[in-house]
Amino acid sequence: MKLYKMPLEERWKALEQLVDKEALEILKKDNQLPFEIADRMIENVIGRIQLPLGLLTNLKMNGKKYLVPMAVEEPSIIAGANKATKLTLPEGFTAEADESVMIGQVQLKVEDEKKAIEKLETLKEEVETIGKDLSSGLEKYGGGWRGWRYMMLKTFRGPFLLIEFLVDVSDAMGANTINTIAESLGSFLHEKDVGVPRLRILSNLAVYRKARAKAVWKKDVIGREGVEGVLDAYAFALYDYYRLATNNKGIMNGIDAVALATGQDWRAIEAGCHTYSAITGFKPLAHYYKDKEGNLVGEIEVPLAVATVGGATRTLPHAKASLSILGVKNAKELAMIMASVGLANNFAALYALATEGIQKGHMKLHARNIAIMAGAKTPEEIDAVAKKLAELKNYSLEKAKEVLKEIRGKA
Ligand code: MEV
């Protein structure tokens, strides 16, 4: 199915057979998010923003094919993901994810370290009971309390007794559950005179909630030069921090686009992924090596606190529609898809950068934006200007204006 070759109307028509009709109807609307809802979501609403929402059509993961909605403004991201995933077919990606275990933290200011610990030791059962009670609602979904520990944190502000607890939040992102428990434990420990609670909040470094994906790009498909090129690009990111940031940005291109499409807390995902890269020794989030046959193997491991229920996943109409199109049964499956897309976008960038460079493809796709900036109004005008700019290999705004004038002159 060559969706990118179809005009928008035709593309919608083609999708009617494949995706939930109601979801498609939501996405076709010019204004999906009513002001009344937007106004209740955040403070001082004055508008809504829009981004193009496109589809990754070639992802096969664990033997299943997916249509993956991605929201992003950069022209080459969905094109890159489509190319990278297509090159892994017919096998596609394999992926797995941990349970949805989140970390909560309670920071207690203490005067006397020894006394605080002694006191806490006598309250162990009660802490456990509070945690279990407050997370018992998650048990019917397979989640719930997963334990806790404490440690003394010595800082320039003196010692802090740190309580860290784990809760499996199932298909939610988990921030509300974790923060509620953290505040309750903080109050309880204050009441019992263990210490004065300061921060009571989840950790966005969701190391117990990682997703992993793997794919093989065959030597016969991408060529020996492709294999060697990607490995050289990977080595660059392994040994140079400036390259590492850009390399990981290419991974987040894919992860964030799915996060935005499906209504995730993308700031939490960004914070978690970059800190994870740092704690693993400032390493790229995805790794590459050659197998015995000389094929390129790519593997990614990323912490992903994502949700298929709660948060904005149901309040934002586009998120509801995207999740329906994606057809995932739980948050773990969504996380596996996001890890796969992150790996795909990383491969797409490294493969292009290490071989022909990205500007040729990027500028071809960007030409439509330049045409719009030059004043092209109708889809026909935009396409005609973009085509001419690509032919001329000149993507300047001046040239675009000139071409547009010429086209209008002829019309
Ligand atoms: C651009 O959005 C992303 C890249 O810079 C990623 C990379 O350099 O690996 C192309």
Short mmCIF file of C-alpha atoms and ligand atoms in Angstrom, two decimals:
data_model
loop_
_atom_site.label_atom_id
_atom_site.label_comp_id
_atom_site.label_asym_id
_atom_site.label_seq_id
_atom_site.Cartn_x
_atom_site.Cartn_y
_atom_site.Cartn_z
CA MET A 1 0.00 0.00 0.00
CA LYS A 2 1.77 3.14 -1.19
CA LEU A 3 -0.02 5.66 1.02
CA TYR A 4 2.53 8.40 0.34
CA LYS A 5 1.67 8.39 -3.33
CA MET A 6 -2.04 8.94 -2.70
CA PRO A 7 -3.80 12.28 -2.27
CA LEU A 8 -5.14 12.73 1.26
CA GLU A 9 -8.75 11.88 0.39
CA GLU A 10 -7.69 8.65 -1.30
CA ARG A 11 -5.46 7.78 1.64
CA TRP A 12 -8.38 8.09 4.04
CA LYS A 13 -10.46 5.92 1.73
CA ALA A 14 -7.75 3.25 1.65
CA LEU A 15 -7.53 3.27 5.42
CA GLU A 16 -11.28 2.84 5.89
CA GLN A 17 -10.89 -0.89 5.35
CA LEU A 18 -7.98 -1.17 7.77
CA VAL A 19 -8.67 0.99 10.79
CA ASP A 20 -11.51 1.87 13.11
CA LYS A 21 -13.89 4.16 11.18
CA GLU A 22 -14.67 6.29 14.23
CA ALA A 23 -10.97 6.96 14.79
CA LEU A 24 -10.58 8.05 11.21
CA GLU A 25 -13.57 10.39 11.51
CA ILE A 26 -11.97 12.07 14.53
CA LEU A 27 -8.72 12.59 12.65
CA LYS A 28 -10.45 14.02 9.59
CA LYS A 29 -11.91 16.90 11.61
CA ASP A 30 -10.22 20.28 11.40
CA ASN A 31 -10.73 20.99 15.09
CA GLN A 32 -10.60 17.88 17.18
CA LEU A 33 -10.10 19.30 20.64
CA PRO A 34 -13.07 21.43 21.76
CA PHE A 35 -12.18 24.63 23.59
CA GLU A 36 -14.40 23.57 26.52
CA ILE A 37 -12.16 20.54 27.09
CA ALA A 38 -8.88 22.35 26.42
CA ASP A 39 -9.93 25.02 28.91
CA ARG A 40 -10.34 22.39 31.61
CA MET A 41 -7.04 20.69 30.90
CA ILE A 42 -4.62 23.54 31.56
CA GLU A 43 -4.61 27.10 32.85
CA ASN A 44 -5.12 30.26 30.79
CA VAL A 45 -6.06 28.50 27.56
CA ILE A 46 -5.88 30.80 24.56
CA GLY A 47 -5.71 28.30 21.71
CA ARG A 48 -4.73 24.82 20.62
CA ILE A 49 -1.77 23.69 18.59
CA GLN A 50 -1.70 21.36 15.64
CA LEU A 51 0.94 19.11 14.16
CA PRO A 52 0.76 16.83 11.16
CA LEU A 53 -0.08 13.25 12.10
CA GLY A 54 1.29 10.64 9.72
CA LEU A 55 1.52 6.87 9.56
CA LEU A 56 4.38 4.46 9.76
CA THR A 57 3.08 1.56 7.67
CA ASN A 58 5.94 -0.95 7.54
CA LEU A 59 6.45 -1.89 11.16
CA LYS A 60 6.28 -5.61 11.86
CA MET A 61 7.00 -6.46 15.47
CA ASN A 62 6.94 -9.91 17.04
CA GLY A 63 5.29 -11.20 13.88
CA LYS A 64 2.46 -8.63 13.88
CA LYS A 65 2.04 -5.73 11.47
CA TYR A 66 1.17 -2.30 12.82
CA LEU A 67 0.03 1.05 11.53
CA VAL A 68 1.82 3.50 13.80
CA PRO A 69 0.56 7.10 14.06
CA MET A 70 3.39 9.60 14.49
CA ALA A 71 2.98 13.35 15.12
CA VAL A 72 5.91 15.50 14.12
CA GLU A 73 6.81 18.61 12.12
CA GLU A 74 10.11 17.37 10.64
CA PRO A 75 9.62 16.07 7.08
CA SER A 76 12.02 13.12 7.04
CA ILE A 77 11.08 11.33 10.26
CA ILE A 78 8.15 9.21 9.12
CA ALA A 79 9.80 8.70 5.72
CA GLY A 80 12.97 7.49 7.50
CA ALA A 81 11.06 5.17 9.83
CA ASN A 82 9.14 3.71 6.90
CA LYS A 83 12.34 3.06 4.98
CA ALA A 84 14.19 1.55 7.95
CA THR A 85 11.33 -0.76 8.92
CA LYS A 86 10.78 -1.87 5.32
CA LEU A 87 14.42 -2.90 5.08
CA THR A 88 13.92 -5.36 7.97
CA LEU A 89 11.06 -7.22 6.26
CA PRO A 90 9.89 -9.94 6.14
CA GLU A 91 11.26 -10.63 9.63
CA GLY A 92 10.75 -7.19 11.16
CA PHE A 93 11.53 -6.39 14.79
CA THR A 94 11.43 -8.48 17.93
CA ALA A 95 10.68 -6.70 21.17
CA GLU A 96 9.93 -7.21 24.84
CA ALA A 97 9.12 -5.00 27.81
CA ASP A 98 9.39 -5.15 31.59
CA GLU A 99 6.38 -4.92 33.85
CA SER A 100 5.16 -1.34 34.47
CA VAL A 101 7.09 -0.84 37.69
CA MET A 102 7.59 2.79 38.69
CA ILE A 103 9.79 4.24 41.43
CA GLY A 104 8.48 6.67 44.05
CA GLN A 105 10.77 8.73 46.30
CA VAL A 106 10.23 10.37 49.66
CA GLN A 107 12.96 12.70 50.89
CA LEU A 108 12.98 13.18 54.67
CA LYS A 109 15.12 15.77 56.38
CA VAL A 110 16.58 14.22 59.53
CA GLU A 111 18.48 15.63 62.47
CA ASP A 112 19.92 12.44 63.86
CA GLU A 113 20.59 9.76 61.24
CA LYS A 114 20.81 6.85 63.66
CA LYS A 115 17.63 7.78 65.51
CA ALA A 116 15.70 8.25 62.26
CA ILE A 117 16.71 4.82 60.98
CA GLU A 118 15.92 3.15 64.30
CA LYS A 119 12.48 4.73 64.28
CA LEU A 120 11.84 3.75 60.65
CA GLU A 121 12.84 0.15 61.41
CA THR A 122 10.02 -0.04 63.96
CA LEU A 123 7.51 1.20 61.34
CA LYS A 124 8.42 -1.15 58.51
CA GLU A 125 5.17 -3.09 58.59
CA GLU A 126 3.05 0.05 58.68
CA VAL A 127 4.89 1.55 55.69
CA GLU A 128 4.28 -1.66 53.79
CA THR A 129 0.57 -1.65 54.74
CA ILE A 130 0.07 1.97 53.63
CA GLY A 131 1.79 1.28 50.30
CA LYS A 132 -0.16 -1.93 49.72
CA ASP A 133 -3.50 -0.34 50.64
CA LEU A 134 -3.00 2.65 48.37
CA SER A 135 -2.02 0.51 45.40
CA SER A 136 -4.52 -2.30 45.98
CA GLY A 137 -6.81 -0.87 43.25
CA LEU A 138 -4.16 -1.86 40.71
CA GLU A 139 -4.21 -5.53 41.68
CA LYS A 140 -7.20 -6.38 39.51
CA TYR A 141 -5.14 -5.13 36.54
CA GLY A 142 -2.13 -7.23 37.51
CA GLY A 143 -0.32 -4.36 39.21
CA GLY A 144 0.18 -3.28 42.82
CA TRP A 145 2.81 -2.73 45.50
CA ARG A 146 6.23 -4.24 44.76
CA GLY A 147 8.17 -3.28 47.88
CA TRP A 148 10.39 -0.55 49.26
CA ARG A 149 13.79 0.25 50.73
CA TYR A 150 15.52 3.14 52.40
CA MET A 151 18.95 4.74 52.33
CA MET A 152 20.74 7.71 53.78
CA LEU A 153 21.67 10.39 51.31
CA LYS A 154 24.51 12.60 52.51
CA THR A 155 24.40 16.00 50.89
CA PHE A 156 25.81 19.52 51.33
CA ARG A 157 22.43 20.27 53.00
CA GLY A 158 22.95 17.53 55.53
CA PRO A 159 21.60 13.98 55.59
CA PHE A 160 18.29 12.96 54.03
CA LEU A 161 16.57 9.68 54.70
CA LEU A 162 15.36 8.51 51.31
CA ILE A 163 12.44 6.12 51.06
CA GLU A 164 12.16 4.45 47.66
CA PHE A 165 9.17 2.31 46.79
CA LEU A 166 8.08 0.36 43.73
CA VAL A 167 4.57 0.03 42.33
CA ASP A 168 3.43 -1.78 39.21
CA VAL A 169 1.03 0.75 37.70
CA SER A 170 -0.15 -1.56 34.93
CA ASP A 171 -1.36 0.37 31.86
CA ALA A 172 -1.17 3.86 33.39
CA MET A 173 1.82 6.18 33.27
CA GLY A 174 1.61 6.12 37.04
CA ALA A 175 2.51 9.65 38.13
CA ASN A 176 -0.71 10.26 40.06
CA THR A 177 -0.67 6.90 41.85
CA ILE A 178 2.98 7.18 42.79
CA ASN A 179 2.76 10.79 43.93
CA THR A 180 -0.32 10.08 46.07
CA ILE A 181 1.46 7.20 47.81
CA ALA A 182 4.62 9.27 48.23
CA GLU A 183 2.69 12.09 49.91
CA SER A 184 0.84 9.70 52.21
CA LEU A 185 4.04 7.99 53.28
CA GLY A 186 5.66 11.39 53.81
CA SER A 187 2.83 12.51 56.12
CA PHE A 188 2.85 9.23 58.02
CA LEU A 189 6.61 9.33 58.62
CA HIS A 190 6.37 12.97 59.68
CA GLU A 191 3.61 12.13 62.14
CA LYS A 192 5.76 9.35 63.56
CA ASP A 193 8.65 11.77 63.92
CA VAL A 194 11.04 10.02 61.55
CA GLY A 195 11.83 13.21 59.66
CA VAL A 196 10.43 16.25 57.88
CA PRO A 197 9.16 15.42 54.41
CA ARG A 198 10.55 17.46 51.54
CA LEU A 199 10.09 15.99 48.06
CA ARG A 200 7.51 13.24 47.57
CA ILE A 201 7.46 12.38 43.91
CA LEU A 202 7.99 9.67 41.28
CA SER A 203 11.33 9.18 39.55
CA ASN A 204 11.26 9.72 35.79
CA LEU A 205 14.21 7.37 35.50
CA ALA A 206 11.95 4.35 35.05
CA VAL A 207 14.71 1.73 35.02
CA TYR A 208 12.38 -1.08 36.03
CA ARG A 209 10.10 -0.26 33.10
CA LYS A 210 12.35 -0.70 30.09
CA ALA A 211 11.45 -1.81 26.60
CA ARG A 212 13.87 -3.58 24.29
CA ALA A 213 13.74 -4.05 20.53
CA LYS A 214 16.01 -5.72 18.01
CA ALA A 215 16.21 -5.88 14.22
CA VAL A 216 18.56 -7.24 11.60
CA TRP A 217 19.41 -5.31 8.45
CA LYS A 218 20.80 -7.86 6.03
CA LYS A 219 24.09 -7.28 4.28
CA ASP A 220 22.43 -8.26 0.99
CA VAL A 221 19.79 -5.58 1.49
CA ILE A 222 21.80 -2.61 2.75
CA GLY A 223 25.13 -3.63 1.24
CA ARG A 224 28.48 -4.12 2.94
CA GLU A 225 28.98 -0.36 2.82
CA GLY A 226 25.68 0.15 4.63
CA VAL A 227 26.69 -2.26 7.41
CA GLU A 228 30.15 -0.73 7.82
CA GLY A 229 28.78 2.82 7.57
CA VAL A 230 26.23 2.34 10.36
CA LEU A 231 28.86 0.68 12.58
CA ASP A 232 31.24 3.61 12.01
CA ALA A 233 28.44 6.06 12.84
CA TYR A 234 27.64 4.10 16.01
CA ALA A 235 31.30 4.07 17.04
CA PHE A 236 31.39 7.85 16.66
CA ALA A 237 28.49 8.23 19.14
CA LEU A 238 30.13 5.77 21.55
CA TYR A 239 33.29 7.85 21.75
CA ASP A 240 32.11 11.43 21.41
CA TYR A 241 29.53 13.21 23.61
CA TYR A 242 28.68 15.84 21.02
CA ARG A 243 27.78 13.14 18.53
CA LEU A 244 26.02 11.13 21.28
CA ALA A 245 23.47 13.90 21.84
CA THR A 246 22.63 14.07 18.12
CA ASN A 247 22.55 10.29 17.81
CA ASN A 248 20.09 10.01 20.71
CA LYS A 249 18.06 12.88 19.27
CA GLY A 250 17.56 10.74 16.17
CA ILE A 251 16.19 7.95 18.38
CA MET A 252 13.87 10.36 20.21
CA ASN A 253 12.61 11.59 16.82
CA GLY A 254 10.73 8.30 16.52
CA ILE A 255 9.86 7.77 20.18
CA ASP A 256 8.56 11.33 20.68
CA ALA A 257 6.49 11.27 17.49
CA VAL A 258 4.60 8.18 18.71
CA ALA A 259 4.41 9.70 22.20
CA LEU A 260 2.82 12.88 20.84
CA ALA A 261 0.42 10.96 18.63
CA THR A 262 -0.77 8.81 21.51
CA GLY A 263 -0.98 11.51 24.21
CA GLN A 264 1.99 10.50 26.36
CA ASP A 265 3.99 12.64 28.80
CA TRP A 266 6.85 13.11 26.36
CA ARG A 267 8.89 15.24 28.78
CA ALA A 268 8.98 12.30 31.19
CA ILE A 269 10.09 9.99 28.38
CA GLU A 270 12.81 12.42 27.25
CA ALA A 271 14.09 12.91 30.81
CA GLY A 272 14.16 9.15 31.43
CA CYS A 273 15.90 8.23 28.18
CA HIS A 274 18.64 10.85 28.39
CA THR A 275 19.37 10.12 32.04
CA TYR A 276 19.47 6.41 31.19
CA SER A 277 22.01 7.11 28.48
CA ALA A 278 24.06 9.02 31.05
CA ILE A 279 23.94 6.39 33.82
CA THR A 280 24.95 3.62 31.44
CA GLY A 281 28.19 5.52 30.87
CA PHE A 282 27.04 8.14 28.34
CA LYS A 283 26.27 5.41 25.83
CA PRO A 284 23.99 5.58 22.80
CA LEU A 285 20.50 4.26 23.54
CA ALA A 286 20.83 1.81 20.65
CA HIS A 287 23.75 -0.51 19.87
CA TYR A 288 24.91 -2.19 16.67
CA TYR A 289 27.08 -5.19 15.82
CA LYS A 290 27.67 -7.64 13.00
CA ASP A 291 26.32 -11.17 13.20
CA LYS A 292 28.21 -14.26 11.92
CA GLU A 293 26.87 -13.71 8.40
CA GLY A 294 28.00 -10.10 8.34
CA ASN A 295 24.48 -8.66 8.74
CA LEU A 296 23.90 -5.59 10.85
CA VAL A 297 22.09 -6.17 14.15
CA GLY A 298 20.57 -3.21 16.00
CA GLU A 299 19.37 -3.35 19.61
CA ILE A 300 17.77 -0.71 21.75
CA GLU A 301 16.90 -0.57 25.44
CA VAL A 302 15.01 2.40 26.82
CA PRO A 303 12.99 3.22 29.93
CA LEU A 304 9.47 4.04 28.76
CA ALA A 305 6.76 5.08 31.19
CA VAL A 306 3.87 5.09 28.75
CA ALA A 307 0.14 4.61 29.12
CA THR A 308 -2.83 3.26 27.28
CA VAL A 309 -5.23 4.49 29.98
CA GLY A 310 -5.52 7.72 31.97
CA GLY A 311 -3.67 10.98 31.47
CA ALA A 312 -4.28 12.59 28.10
CA THR A 313 -4.71 9.27 26.29
CA ARG A 314 -8.50 9.61 26.40
CA THR A 315 -9.04 13.37 26.73
CA LEU A 316 -7.13 14.27 23.58
CA PRO A 317 -9.26 13.05 20.66
CA HIS A 318 -6.24 12.48 18.40
CA ALA A 319 -4.62 10.32 21.10
CA LYS A 320 -7.71 8.18 21.47
CA ALA A 321 -7.90 7.76 17.71
CA SER A 322 -4.17 7.01 17.40
CA LEU A 323 -4.30 4.34 20.09
CA SER A 324 -7.26 2.77 18.36
CA ILE A 325 -5.43 2.73 15.00
CA LEU A 326 -2.36 1.27 16.66
CA GLY A 327 -4.51 -1.46 18.18
CA VAL A 328 -2.27 -2.17 21.19
CA LYS A 329 -3.69 -4.18 24.04
CA ASN A 330 -1.62 -2.66 26.81
CA ALA A 331 1.10 -0.18 27.79
CA LYS A 332 3.84 -2.80 27.42
CA GLU A 333 2.95 -3.36 23.78
CA LEU A 334 2.95 0.41 23.19
CA ALA A 335 6.39 0.67 24.83
CA MET A 336 7.73 -2.12 22.58
CA ILE A 337 6.44 -0.31 19.52
CA MET A 338 8.04 2.95 20.63
CA ALA A 339 11.38 1.23 21.24
CA SER A 340 11.18 -0.34 17.76
CA VAL A 341 10.37 3.00 16.14
CA GLY A 342 13.24 4.66 18.03
CA LEU A 343 15.63 2.01 16.71
CA ALA A 344 14.19 2.39 13.20
CA ASN A 345 14.71 6.15 13.21
CA ASN A 346 18.23 5.76 14.56
CA PHE A 347 19.08 3.26 11.83
CA ALA A 348 17.47 5.49 9.17
CA ALA A 349 19.57 8.47 10.24
CA LEU A 350 22.86 6.57 10.58
CA TYR A 351 22.39 4.72 7.29
CA ALA A 352 21.63 7.92 5.40
CA LEU A 353 24.32 9.99 7.14
CA ALA A 354 27.01 7.37 6.64
CA THR A 355 26.24 6.83 2.97
CA GLU A 356 24.65 9.53 0.84
CA GLY A 357 24.08 12.12 3.58
CA ILE A 358 20.65 13.30 4.67
CA GLN A 359 20.33 16.65 2.99
CA LYS A 360 19.31 15.37 -0.44
CA GLY A 361 16.31 13.43 0.86
CA HIS A 362 15.58 15.96 3.58
CA MET A 363 15.54 18.94 1.23
CA LYS A 364 13.33 17.10 -1.24
CA LEU A 365 10.81 16.60 1.53
CA HIS A 366 11.39 20.09 2.93
CA ALA A 367 10.75 21.63 -0.51
CA ARG A 368 7.00 21.60 0.17
CA ASN A 369 7.51 23.70 3.31
CA ILE A 370 9.61 26.15 1.30
CA ALA A 371 6.87 26.32 -1.34
CA ILE A 372 4.34 27.20 1.39
CA MET A 373 6.69 29.84 2.83
CA ALA A 374 7.02 31.31 -0.67
CA GLY A 375 3.26 31.75 -0.80
CA ALA A 376 2.01 28.62 -2.61
CA LYS A 377 -1.62 28.12 -1.55
CA THR A 378 -3.23 25.11 -3.22
CA PRO A 379 -1.89 21.53 -3.01
CA GLU A 380 -1.23 21.69 -6.78
CA GLU A 381 0.81 24.87 -6.43
CA ILE A 382 2.76 23.46 -3.48
CA ASP A 383 3.61 20.23 -5.31
CA ALA A 384 4.53 22.03 -8.52
CA VAL A 385 6.91 24.44 -6.76
CA ALA A 386 8.46 21.61 -4.72
CA LYS A 387 9.00 19.51 -7.84
CA LYS A 388 10.68 22.36 -9.68
CA LEU A 389 12.97 23.16 -6.73
CA ALA A 390 14.05 19.50 -6.59
CA GLU A 391 14.76 19.54 -10.32
CA LEU A 392 16.81 22.70 -9.99
CA LYS A 393 18.45 21.40 -6.79
CA ASN A 394 17.93 24.91 -5.46
CA TYR A 395 15.84 25.17 -2.32
CA SER A 396 16.20 28.86 -1.58
CA LEU A 397 13.14 30.90 -0.69
CA GLU A 398 14.00 33.37 -3.45
CA LYS A 399 14.00 30.61 -6.05
CA ALA A 400 10.71 29.27 -4.72
CA LYS A 401 9.10 32.71 -5.06
CA GLU A 402 10.42 33.00 -8.60
CA VAL A 403 9.10 29.54 -9.54
CA LEU A 404 5.71 30.29 -8.02
CA LYS A 405 5.46 33.53 -9.99
CA GLU A 406 6.29 31.63 -13.17
CA ILE A 407 3.70 28.92 -12.45
CA ARG A 408 1.02 31.51 -11.74
CA GLY A 409 1.99 33.36 -14.89
CA LYS A 410 1.41 30.23 -16.94
CA ALA A 411 -1.91 29.36 -15.28
C1 MEV B 1 17.61 15.01 12.76
O1 MEV B 1 16.33 15.28 13.28
C2 MEV B 1 18.17 13.77 13.41
C3 MEV B 1 19.60 13.42 13.00
O2 MEV B 1 20.47 14.50 13.26
C4 MEV B 1 19.97 12.21 13.82
C5 MEV B 1 21.42 11.79 13.71
O3 MEV B 1 22.28 12.63 13.37
O4 MEV B 1 21.69 10.62 13.99
C6 MEV B 1 19.69 13.13 11.53
#
